[in-house]
XYZ file of C-alpha atoms in Angstrom:
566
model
C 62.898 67.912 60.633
C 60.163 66.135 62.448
C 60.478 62.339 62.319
C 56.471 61.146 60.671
C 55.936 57.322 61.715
C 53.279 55.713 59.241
C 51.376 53.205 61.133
C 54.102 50.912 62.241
C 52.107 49.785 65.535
C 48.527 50.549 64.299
C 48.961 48.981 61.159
C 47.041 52.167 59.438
C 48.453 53.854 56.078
C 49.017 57.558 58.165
C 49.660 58.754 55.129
C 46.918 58.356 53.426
C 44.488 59.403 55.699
C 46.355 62.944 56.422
C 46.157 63.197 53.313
C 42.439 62.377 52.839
C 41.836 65.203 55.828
C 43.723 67.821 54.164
C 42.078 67.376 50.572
C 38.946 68.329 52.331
C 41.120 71.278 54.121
C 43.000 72.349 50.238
C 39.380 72.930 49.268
C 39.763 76.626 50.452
C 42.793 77.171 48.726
C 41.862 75.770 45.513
C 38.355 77.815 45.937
C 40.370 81.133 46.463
C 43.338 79.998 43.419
C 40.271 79.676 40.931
C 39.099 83.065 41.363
C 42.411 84.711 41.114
C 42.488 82.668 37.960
C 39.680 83.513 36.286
C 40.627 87.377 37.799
C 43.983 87.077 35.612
C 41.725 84.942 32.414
C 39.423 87.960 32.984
C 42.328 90.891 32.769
C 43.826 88.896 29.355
C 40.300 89.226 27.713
C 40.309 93.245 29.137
C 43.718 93.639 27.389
C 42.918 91.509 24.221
C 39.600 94.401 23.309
C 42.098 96.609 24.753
C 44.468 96.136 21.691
C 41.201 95.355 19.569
C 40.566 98.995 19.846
C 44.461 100.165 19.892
C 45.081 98.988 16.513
C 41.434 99.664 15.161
C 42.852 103.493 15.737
C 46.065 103.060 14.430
C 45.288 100.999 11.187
C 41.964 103.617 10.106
C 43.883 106.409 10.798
C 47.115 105.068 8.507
C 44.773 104.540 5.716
C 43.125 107.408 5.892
C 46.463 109.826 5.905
C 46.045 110.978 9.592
C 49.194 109.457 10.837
C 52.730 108.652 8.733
C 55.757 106.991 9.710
C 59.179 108.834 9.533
C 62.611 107.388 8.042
C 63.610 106.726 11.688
C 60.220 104.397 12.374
C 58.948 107.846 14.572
C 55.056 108.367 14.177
C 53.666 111.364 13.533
C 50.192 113.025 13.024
C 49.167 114.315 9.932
C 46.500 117.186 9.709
C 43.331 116.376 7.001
C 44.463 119.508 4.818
C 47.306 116.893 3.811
C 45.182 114.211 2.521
C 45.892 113.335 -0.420
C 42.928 111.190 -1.553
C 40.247 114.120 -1.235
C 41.301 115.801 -4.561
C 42.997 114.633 -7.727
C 45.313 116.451 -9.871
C 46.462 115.129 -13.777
C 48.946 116.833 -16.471
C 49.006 116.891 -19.747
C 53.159 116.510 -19.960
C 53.556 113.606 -17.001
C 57.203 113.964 -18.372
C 57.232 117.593 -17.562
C 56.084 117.073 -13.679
C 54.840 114.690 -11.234
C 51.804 116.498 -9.699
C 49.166 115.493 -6.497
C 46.805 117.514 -5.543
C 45.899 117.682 -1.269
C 42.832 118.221 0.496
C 42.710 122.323 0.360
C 43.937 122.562 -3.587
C 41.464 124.411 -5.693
C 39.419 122.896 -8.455
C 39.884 124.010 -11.615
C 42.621 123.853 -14.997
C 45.863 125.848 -14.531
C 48.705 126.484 -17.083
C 52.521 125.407 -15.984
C 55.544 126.489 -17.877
C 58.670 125.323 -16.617
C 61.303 127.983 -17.977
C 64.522 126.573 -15.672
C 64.764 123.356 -13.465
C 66.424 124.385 -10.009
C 69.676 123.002 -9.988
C 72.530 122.531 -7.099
C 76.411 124.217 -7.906
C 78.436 121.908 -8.832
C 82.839 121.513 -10.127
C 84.638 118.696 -11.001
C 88.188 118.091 -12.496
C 88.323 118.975 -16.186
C 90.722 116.009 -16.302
C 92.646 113.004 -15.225
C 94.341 114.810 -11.644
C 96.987 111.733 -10.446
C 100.480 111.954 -11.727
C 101.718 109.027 -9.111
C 101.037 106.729 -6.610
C 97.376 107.415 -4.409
C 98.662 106.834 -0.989
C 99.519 110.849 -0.258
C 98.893 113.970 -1.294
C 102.934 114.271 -1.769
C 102.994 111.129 -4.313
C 99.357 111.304 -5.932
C 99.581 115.056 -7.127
C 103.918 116.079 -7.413
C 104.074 117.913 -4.581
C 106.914 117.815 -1.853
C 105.887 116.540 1.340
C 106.335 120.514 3.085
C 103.800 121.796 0.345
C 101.049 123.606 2.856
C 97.539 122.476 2.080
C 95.134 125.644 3.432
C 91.901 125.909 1.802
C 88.133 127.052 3.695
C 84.941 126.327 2.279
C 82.404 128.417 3.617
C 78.349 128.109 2.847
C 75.084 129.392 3.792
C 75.239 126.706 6.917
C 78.915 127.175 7.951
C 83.070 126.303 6.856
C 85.592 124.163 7.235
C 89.121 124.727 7.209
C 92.126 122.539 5.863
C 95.091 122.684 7.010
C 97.884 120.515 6.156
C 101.659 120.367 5.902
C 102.894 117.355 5.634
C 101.469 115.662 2.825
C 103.698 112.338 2.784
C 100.851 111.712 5.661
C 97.626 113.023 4.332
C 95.621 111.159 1.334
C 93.062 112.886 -0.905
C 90.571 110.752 1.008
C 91.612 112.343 4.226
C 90.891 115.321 2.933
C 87.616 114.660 1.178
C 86.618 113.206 4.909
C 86.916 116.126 6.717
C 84.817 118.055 4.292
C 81.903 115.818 4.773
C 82.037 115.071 8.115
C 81.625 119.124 8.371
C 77.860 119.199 7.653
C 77.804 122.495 5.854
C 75.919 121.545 3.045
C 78.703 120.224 0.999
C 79.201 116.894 -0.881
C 83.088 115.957 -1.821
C 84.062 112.977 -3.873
C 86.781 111.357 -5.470
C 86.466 108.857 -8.430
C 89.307 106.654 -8.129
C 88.285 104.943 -11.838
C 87.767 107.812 -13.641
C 90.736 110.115 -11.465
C 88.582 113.183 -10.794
C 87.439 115.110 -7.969
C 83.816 116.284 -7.732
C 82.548 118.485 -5.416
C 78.957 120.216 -5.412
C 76.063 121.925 -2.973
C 73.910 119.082 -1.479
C 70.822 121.150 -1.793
C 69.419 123.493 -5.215
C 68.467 126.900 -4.919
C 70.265 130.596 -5.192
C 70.122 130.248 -1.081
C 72.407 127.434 -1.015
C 75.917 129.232 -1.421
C 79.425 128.431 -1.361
C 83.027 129.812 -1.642
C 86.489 128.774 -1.485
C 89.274 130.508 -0.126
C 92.544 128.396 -0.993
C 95.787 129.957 0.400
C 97.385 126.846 -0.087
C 101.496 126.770 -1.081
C 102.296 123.791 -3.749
C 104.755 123.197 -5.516
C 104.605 120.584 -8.841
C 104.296 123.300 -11.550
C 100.774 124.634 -11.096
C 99.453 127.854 -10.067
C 100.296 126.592 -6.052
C 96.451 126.401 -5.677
C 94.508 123.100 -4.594
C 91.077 123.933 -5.672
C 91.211 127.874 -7.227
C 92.357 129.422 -9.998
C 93.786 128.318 -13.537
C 96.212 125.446 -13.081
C 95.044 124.663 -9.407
C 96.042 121.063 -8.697
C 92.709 119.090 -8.511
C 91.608 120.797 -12.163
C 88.681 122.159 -10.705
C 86.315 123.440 -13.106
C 82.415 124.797 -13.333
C 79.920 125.480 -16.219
C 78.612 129.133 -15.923
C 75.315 129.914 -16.900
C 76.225 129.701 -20.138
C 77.295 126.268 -20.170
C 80.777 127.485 -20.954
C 83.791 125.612 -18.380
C 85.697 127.936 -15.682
C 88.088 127.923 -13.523
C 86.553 128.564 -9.576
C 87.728 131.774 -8.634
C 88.936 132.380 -5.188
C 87.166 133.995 -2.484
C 84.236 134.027 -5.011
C 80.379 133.372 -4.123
C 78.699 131.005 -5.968
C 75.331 129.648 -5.630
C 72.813 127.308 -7.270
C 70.096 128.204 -9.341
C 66.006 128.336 -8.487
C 63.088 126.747 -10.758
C 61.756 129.438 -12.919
C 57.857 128.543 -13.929
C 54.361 130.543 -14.634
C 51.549 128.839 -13.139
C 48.392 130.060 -14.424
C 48.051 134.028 -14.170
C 51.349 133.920 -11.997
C 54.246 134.524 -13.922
C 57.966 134.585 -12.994
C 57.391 132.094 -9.675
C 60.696 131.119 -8.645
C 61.387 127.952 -6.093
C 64.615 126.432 -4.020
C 63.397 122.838 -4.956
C 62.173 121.394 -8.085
C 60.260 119.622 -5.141
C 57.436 121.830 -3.621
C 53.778 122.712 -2.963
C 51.463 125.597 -4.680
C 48.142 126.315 -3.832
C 47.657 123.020 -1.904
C 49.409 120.633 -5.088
C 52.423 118.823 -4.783
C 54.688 119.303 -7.523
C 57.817 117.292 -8.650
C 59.099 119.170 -11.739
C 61.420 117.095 -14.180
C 61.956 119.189 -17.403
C 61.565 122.628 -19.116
C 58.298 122.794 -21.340
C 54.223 123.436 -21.058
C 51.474 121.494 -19.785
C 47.531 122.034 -18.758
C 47.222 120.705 -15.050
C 43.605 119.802 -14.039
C 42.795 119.752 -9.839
C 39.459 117.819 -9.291
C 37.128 116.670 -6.505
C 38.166 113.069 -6.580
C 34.795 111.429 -5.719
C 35.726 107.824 -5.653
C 38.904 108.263 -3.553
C 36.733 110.174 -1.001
C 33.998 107.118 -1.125
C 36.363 104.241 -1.040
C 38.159 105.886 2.339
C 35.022 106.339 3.759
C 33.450 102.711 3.067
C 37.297 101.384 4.348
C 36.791 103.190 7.493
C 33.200 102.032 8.010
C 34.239 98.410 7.015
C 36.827 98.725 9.780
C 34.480 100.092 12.310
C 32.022 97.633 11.676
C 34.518 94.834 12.407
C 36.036 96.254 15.324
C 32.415 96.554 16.871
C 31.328 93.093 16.211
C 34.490 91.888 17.713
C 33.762 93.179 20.911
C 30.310 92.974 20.644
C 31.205 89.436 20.576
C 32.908 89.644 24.311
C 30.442 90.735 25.894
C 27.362 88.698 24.388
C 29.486 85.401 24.620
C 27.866 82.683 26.850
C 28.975 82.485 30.537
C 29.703 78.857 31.429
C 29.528 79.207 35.109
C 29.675 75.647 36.242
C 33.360 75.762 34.434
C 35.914 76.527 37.095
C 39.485 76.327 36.199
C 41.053 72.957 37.048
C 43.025 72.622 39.526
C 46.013 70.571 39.461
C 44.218 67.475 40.688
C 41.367 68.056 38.264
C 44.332 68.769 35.359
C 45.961 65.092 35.828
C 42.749 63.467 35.442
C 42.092 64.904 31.631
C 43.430 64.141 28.876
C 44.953 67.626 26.999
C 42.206 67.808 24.552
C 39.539 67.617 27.595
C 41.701 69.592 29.836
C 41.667 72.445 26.529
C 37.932 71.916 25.513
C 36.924 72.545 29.554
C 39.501 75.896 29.596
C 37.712 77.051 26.530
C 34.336 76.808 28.062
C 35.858 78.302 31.293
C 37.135 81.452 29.880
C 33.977 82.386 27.716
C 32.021 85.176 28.866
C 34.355 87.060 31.053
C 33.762 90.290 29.782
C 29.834 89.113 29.403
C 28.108 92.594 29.492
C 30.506 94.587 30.952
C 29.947 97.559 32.060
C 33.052 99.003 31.199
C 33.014 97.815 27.595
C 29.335 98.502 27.331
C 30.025 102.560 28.454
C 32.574 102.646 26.087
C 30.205 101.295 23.176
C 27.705 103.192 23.924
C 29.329 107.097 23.923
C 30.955 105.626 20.918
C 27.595 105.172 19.215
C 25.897 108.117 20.602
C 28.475 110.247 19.671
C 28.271 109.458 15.771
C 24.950 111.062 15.910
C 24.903 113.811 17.715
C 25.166 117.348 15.347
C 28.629 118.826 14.768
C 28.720 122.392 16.772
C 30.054 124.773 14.680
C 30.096 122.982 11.658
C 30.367 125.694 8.267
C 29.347 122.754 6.062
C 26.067 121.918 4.652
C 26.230 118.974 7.097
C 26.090 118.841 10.460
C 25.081 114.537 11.045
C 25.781 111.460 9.777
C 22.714 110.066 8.232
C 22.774 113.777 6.262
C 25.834 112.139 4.212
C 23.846 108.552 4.139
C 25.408 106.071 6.631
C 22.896 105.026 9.502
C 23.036 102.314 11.874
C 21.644 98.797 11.189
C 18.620 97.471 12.568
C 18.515 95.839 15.829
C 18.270 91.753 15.390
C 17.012 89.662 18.036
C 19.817 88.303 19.536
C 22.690 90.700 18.407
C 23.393 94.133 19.948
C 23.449 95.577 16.555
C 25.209 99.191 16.152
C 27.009 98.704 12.795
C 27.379 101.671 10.066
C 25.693 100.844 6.466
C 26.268 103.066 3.776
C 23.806 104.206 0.885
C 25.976 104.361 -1.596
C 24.170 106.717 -3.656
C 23.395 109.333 -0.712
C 27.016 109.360 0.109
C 28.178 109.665 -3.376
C 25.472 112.855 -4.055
C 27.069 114.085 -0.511
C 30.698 113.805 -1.593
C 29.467 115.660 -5.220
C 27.451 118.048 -3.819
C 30.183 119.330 -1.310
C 33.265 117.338 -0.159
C 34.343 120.059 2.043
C 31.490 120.094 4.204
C 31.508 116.166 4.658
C 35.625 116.279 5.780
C 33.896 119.150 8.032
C 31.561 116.754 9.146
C 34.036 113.662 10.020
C 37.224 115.339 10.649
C 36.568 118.537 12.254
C 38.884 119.634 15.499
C 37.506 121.279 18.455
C 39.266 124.734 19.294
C 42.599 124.465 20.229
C 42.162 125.860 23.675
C 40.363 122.113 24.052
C 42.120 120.498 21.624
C 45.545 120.733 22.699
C 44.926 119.857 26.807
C 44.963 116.943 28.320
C 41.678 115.300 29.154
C 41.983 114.619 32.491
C 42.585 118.226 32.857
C 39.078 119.125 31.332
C 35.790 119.556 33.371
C 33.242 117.442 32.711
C 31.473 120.505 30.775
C 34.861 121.242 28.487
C 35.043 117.447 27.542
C 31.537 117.178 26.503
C 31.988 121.101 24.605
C 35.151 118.954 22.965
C 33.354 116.301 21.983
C 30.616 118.748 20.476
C 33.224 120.777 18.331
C 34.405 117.350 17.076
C 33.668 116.100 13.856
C 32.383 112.342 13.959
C 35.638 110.593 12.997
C 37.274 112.749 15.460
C 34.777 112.661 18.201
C 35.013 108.418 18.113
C 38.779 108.320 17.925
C 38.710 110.352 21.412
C 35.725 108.312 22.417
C 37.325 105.293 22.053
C 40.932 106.092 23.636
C 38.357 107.720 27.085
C 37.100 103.676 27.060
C 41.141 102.040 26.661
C 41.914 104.555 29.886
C 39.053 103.224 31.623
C 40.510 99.346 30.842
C 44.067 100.076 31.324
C 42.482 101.558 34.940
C 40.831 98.491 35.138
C 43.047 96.013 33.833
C 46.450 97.775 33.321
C 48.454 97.995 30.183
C 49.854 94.515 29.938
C 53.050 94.194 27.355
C 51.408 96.742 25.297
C 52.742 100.442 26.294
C 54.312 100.879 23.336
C 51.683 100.499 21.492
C 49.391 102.550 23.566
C 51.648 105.299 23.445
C 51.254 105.403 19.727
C 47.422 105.954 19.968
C 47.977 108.648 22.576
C 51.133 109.808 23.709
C 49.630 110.844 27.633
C 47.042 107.487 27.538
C 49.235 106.092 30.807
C 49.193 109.259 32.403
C 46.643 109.264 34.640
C 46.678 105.479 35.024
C 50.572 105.923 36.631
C 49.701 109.643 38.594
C 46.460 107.991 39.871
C 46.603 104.577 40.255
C 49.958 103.905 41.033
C 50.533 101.676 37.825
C 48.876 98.942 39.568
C 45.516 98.159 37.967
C 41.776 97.536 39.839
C 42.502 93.755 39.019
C 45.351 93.368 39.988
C 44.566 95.150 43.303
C 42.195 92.467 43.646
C 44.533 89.723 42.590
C 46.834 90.910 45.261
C 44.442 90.212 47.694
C 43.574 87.326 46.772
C 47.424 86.198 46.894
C 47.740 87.153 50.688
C 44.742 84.989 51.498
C 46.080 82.113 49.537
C 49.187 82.713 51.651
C 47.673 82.790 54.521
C 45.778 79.658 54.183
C 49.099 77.748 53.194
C 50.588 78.913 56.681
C 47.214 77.648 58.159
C 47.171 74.309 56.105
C 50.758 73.592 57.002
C 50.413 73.692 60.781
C 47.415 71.641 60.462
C 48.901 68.853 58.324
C 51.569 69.041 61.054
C 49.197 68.687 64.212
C 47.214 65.896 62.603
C 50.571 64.315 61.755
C 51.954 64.675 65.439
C 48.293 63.656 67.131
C 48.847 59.754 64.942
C 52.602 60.207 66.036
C 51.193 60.384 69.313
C 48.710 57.571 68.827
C 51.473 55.131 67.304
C 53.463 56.021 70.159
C 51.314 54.824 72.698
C 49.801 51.969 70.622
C 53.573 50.515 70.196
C 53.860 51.165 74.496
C 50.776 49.033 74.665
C 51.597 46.132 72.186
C 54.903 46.430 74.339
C 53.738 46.007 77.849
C 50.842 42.944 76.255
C 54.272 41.753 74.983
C 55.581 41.666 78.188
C 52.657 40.142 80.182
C 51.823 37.413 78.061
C 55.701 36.415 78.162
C 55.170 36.396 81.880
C 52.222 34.322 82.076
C 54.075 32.165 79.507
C 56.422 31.466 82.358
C 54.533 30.803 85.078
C 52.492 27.925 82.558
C 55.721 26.302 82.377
């Protein structure tokens, strides 16, 4: 390390004046630092609309039915014929079933008469089964501990074999364990309170079968069975169709029983589930009996979703109207450090605040974006079957334009839309959610011509058309600015939204390309800054050098005059 002497024989604060030289010098630096931060401010504010418009998607299309969320937190996409706002659906007899009606169910009053509830088979020990101590087969149930335990259970999805022969090691539990764990549609339990065994078909329906084959060899009094036959060791018992109690025979089928209803004109329907859909309407049935079921348009539903959607829209678009009409502060810089120390927090904020507005001050991006959104909410519906084919046909048009504001934001006559709904609902889901053909629908955009993606958009219905409009701008953002800390939730507007940005761009966004490069100059101008404050610091080196040779040798000669005076 380089010894620095500060102005021992000049009597000048080195220090200080290096540093005074190089302040000038940092100016560079500091120029070049501010624009790769207000490149970085400038990418936040790209990702912020970014996530504006990510969640705008998301939320209007989980109100509106077109996405749900599975048990595991997976989401999926759900087509408009399962709406289940378009059309309503009452009974008479809400004790009888639990009924909704989706998008493609038929208006009009049906007839349901629930003759038999589907139903699940189902045995369990007539009585009390423990005549000892629960740790083992051998103590709970009398048997010696070389009794053989052999049963199979076979169903409609598979068997499972037990096999035992020492029981002094096997519990009941054991044994109930290894029936479950086989996933073949069974369910085994054993109440410890009430000392019975239970054992029954997970799911209802004459399809879901099951039979027992017990070759098992037991002593203890009983008929040497486990689950079959009279006298077999767990009791096992199951009410025929009769409701009278038998004993399960072995190597016998048995099977649970189908819902038996009319609906309407259609007599003698028969179902697996008491859980299913019929002509487009859910149905939950919960007891025998009769009831008049009425399917109608449901007019209000239909409005409110609409007017939510709208409401959202609106919002979304004045948020990022917002960004790019906000004022541009271009005397604000960001501070440097220097700058920094000299404010107080509150000033240091306030000036920041002023700094970062207007970043995305008409952006082109943003504003391309905007505008094929807009555009494409008016332009006709190709192949549209419906008795509309635009928006304002239904009665939402775009507000005026105010001085001032960029305007674009959907208002609603109420009573045009409600007449629209009234007059044909069909035709005005046709209108918002209709999907181009599949040979367009179902390929990737960035695989499309220029000519297919505009014949996409064209096929689209309006709702449709501005989802894809919207997630064409995020690419063109995520190009620009990258996806940030939000791929997840990108991926859950479009599952291939990052393709092209990682096959194309390399992951690495336009701004942070240009970041980059501003990083290597800043680097470079550090090296150059460095040598410099060490030249200027070796040139007063220098100087103090020969300054303390002179004061040394004026030393000298006045001691020497000093002499000869004497």
């Amino acid at each position: 390390m380089n010894m620095r002497i500060g102005g021992l024989a000049s009597g000048m604060d080195i220090d200080q004046l290096v540093s005074e030289m190089m302040r000038a010098e940092r100016t560079k630096v500091d120029t070049i630092t501010q624009d790769k931060t207000l490149l970085s401010w400038r990418q936040e504010a790209y990702q912020e609309v970014n996530r504006l418009l990510a969640n705008f998607i998301l939320d209007s299309k989980k109100d509106l039915g077109l996405t749900r969320v599975t048990s595991s937190g997976t989401l999926l996409s759900s087509g408009v014929n399962s709406l289940d706002w378009v059309k309503s659906a009452t009974i008479s007899n809400e004790d009888l079933a639990q009924v909704q009606a989706a998008t493609g169910a038929v208006a009009g009053t049906y007839q349901l008469k629930v003759s038999r509830l589907a139903s699940n088979w189902s045995a369990a020990s007539s009585a009390a089964v423990s005549v000892g101590d629960k740790a083992n087969l051998a103590t709970q149930f009398g048997l010696a501990d070389t009794d053989e335990l052999n049963f199979t259970i076979t169903t409609n999805l598979g068997s499972v074999n037990i096999h035992k022969t020492d029981l002094s090691s096997v519990s009941l539990n054991d044994v109930i364990k290894e029936i479950n764990q086989a996933n073949i549609g069974v369910t085994a339990l054993y109440d410890a309170e009430l000392d019975r065994f239970f054992l029954q078909t997970k799911n209802t329906g004459v399809a879901n079968t099951i039979e027992i084959s017990d070759e098992s060899r037991l002593s203890g009094g009983g008929s040497g069975k486990f689950l079959t036959g009279s006298n077999n060791t767990l009791k096992l018992q199951y009410l025929d169709d009769g409701g009278a109690a038998r004993e399960v025979a072995d190597s016998t089928a048995y099977s649970g029983v189908d819902a038996l209803f009319d609906f309407g004109a259609a007599t003698g329907l028969t179902q697996s589930s008491n859980t299913f859909t019929l002509n487009n309407v859910n149905f939950t049935l919960k007891e025998t009996g009769t009831a008049t079921l009425n399917v109608a348009t449901n007019v209000q539903g239909i409005y409110a979703k609409i007017s939510d959607f709208v409401q959202k829209y609106n919002e979304m678009l004045e948020k990022t109207n917002g960004e790019l009409s906000a004022k541009r502060y271009s005397d604000y810089r960001p501070l440097t450090d220097a700058q920094r120390e000299s404010l107080s927090d509150k000033q240091a904020e306030k000036w920041e605040e002023k700094a970062k507005s207007g970043l995305l001050r008409n952006d082109s991006v943003l504003a391309r974006t905007l505008s094929s959104i807009r555009s494409g909410l008016y332009e006709k519906v190709a192949g549209s079957t419906g008795v509309f084919a635009q928006l304002t046909e239904i009665g939402i048009t775009t507000e005026s334009y105010d001085r001032g504001s960029r305007g674009g934001k959907l208002m609603i006559d109420s009573s045009k839309l409600t007449k629209a709904i009234e007059r044909d609902a069909d035709s005005v889901l046709e209108l918002l959610f209709k999907k181009p053909e599949s040979s367009l629908a179902l390929k990737q955009e960035s695989t499309l011509t220029a000519a297919e993606i505009a014949e996409k958009r064209s096929q689209s219905g309006l709702i449709t058309r501005l989802y894809d409009n919207v997630i064409a701008g995020m690419k063109d953002v995520i190009s620009k600015a990258g996806p940030g800390n939000d791929v997840e939730l990108y991926r859950n507007v479009n599952s291939t939204i990052l393709i092209d940005f990682v096959v194309e761009h390399g992951s690495i966004s336009m701004l942070d390309r240009d970041m980059g490069h501003l990083e290597k100059r800043i680097d470079t101008l550090e090296i150059y800054l460095a040598k410099k404050e060490t030249r200027y610091w070796s040139q007063f080196t220098a100087m103090e050098k020969a300054m303390q040779r002179m004061n040394q040798q004026s030393a000298w000669i006045a001691q020497q005059f000093g002499g000869l005076s004497s």
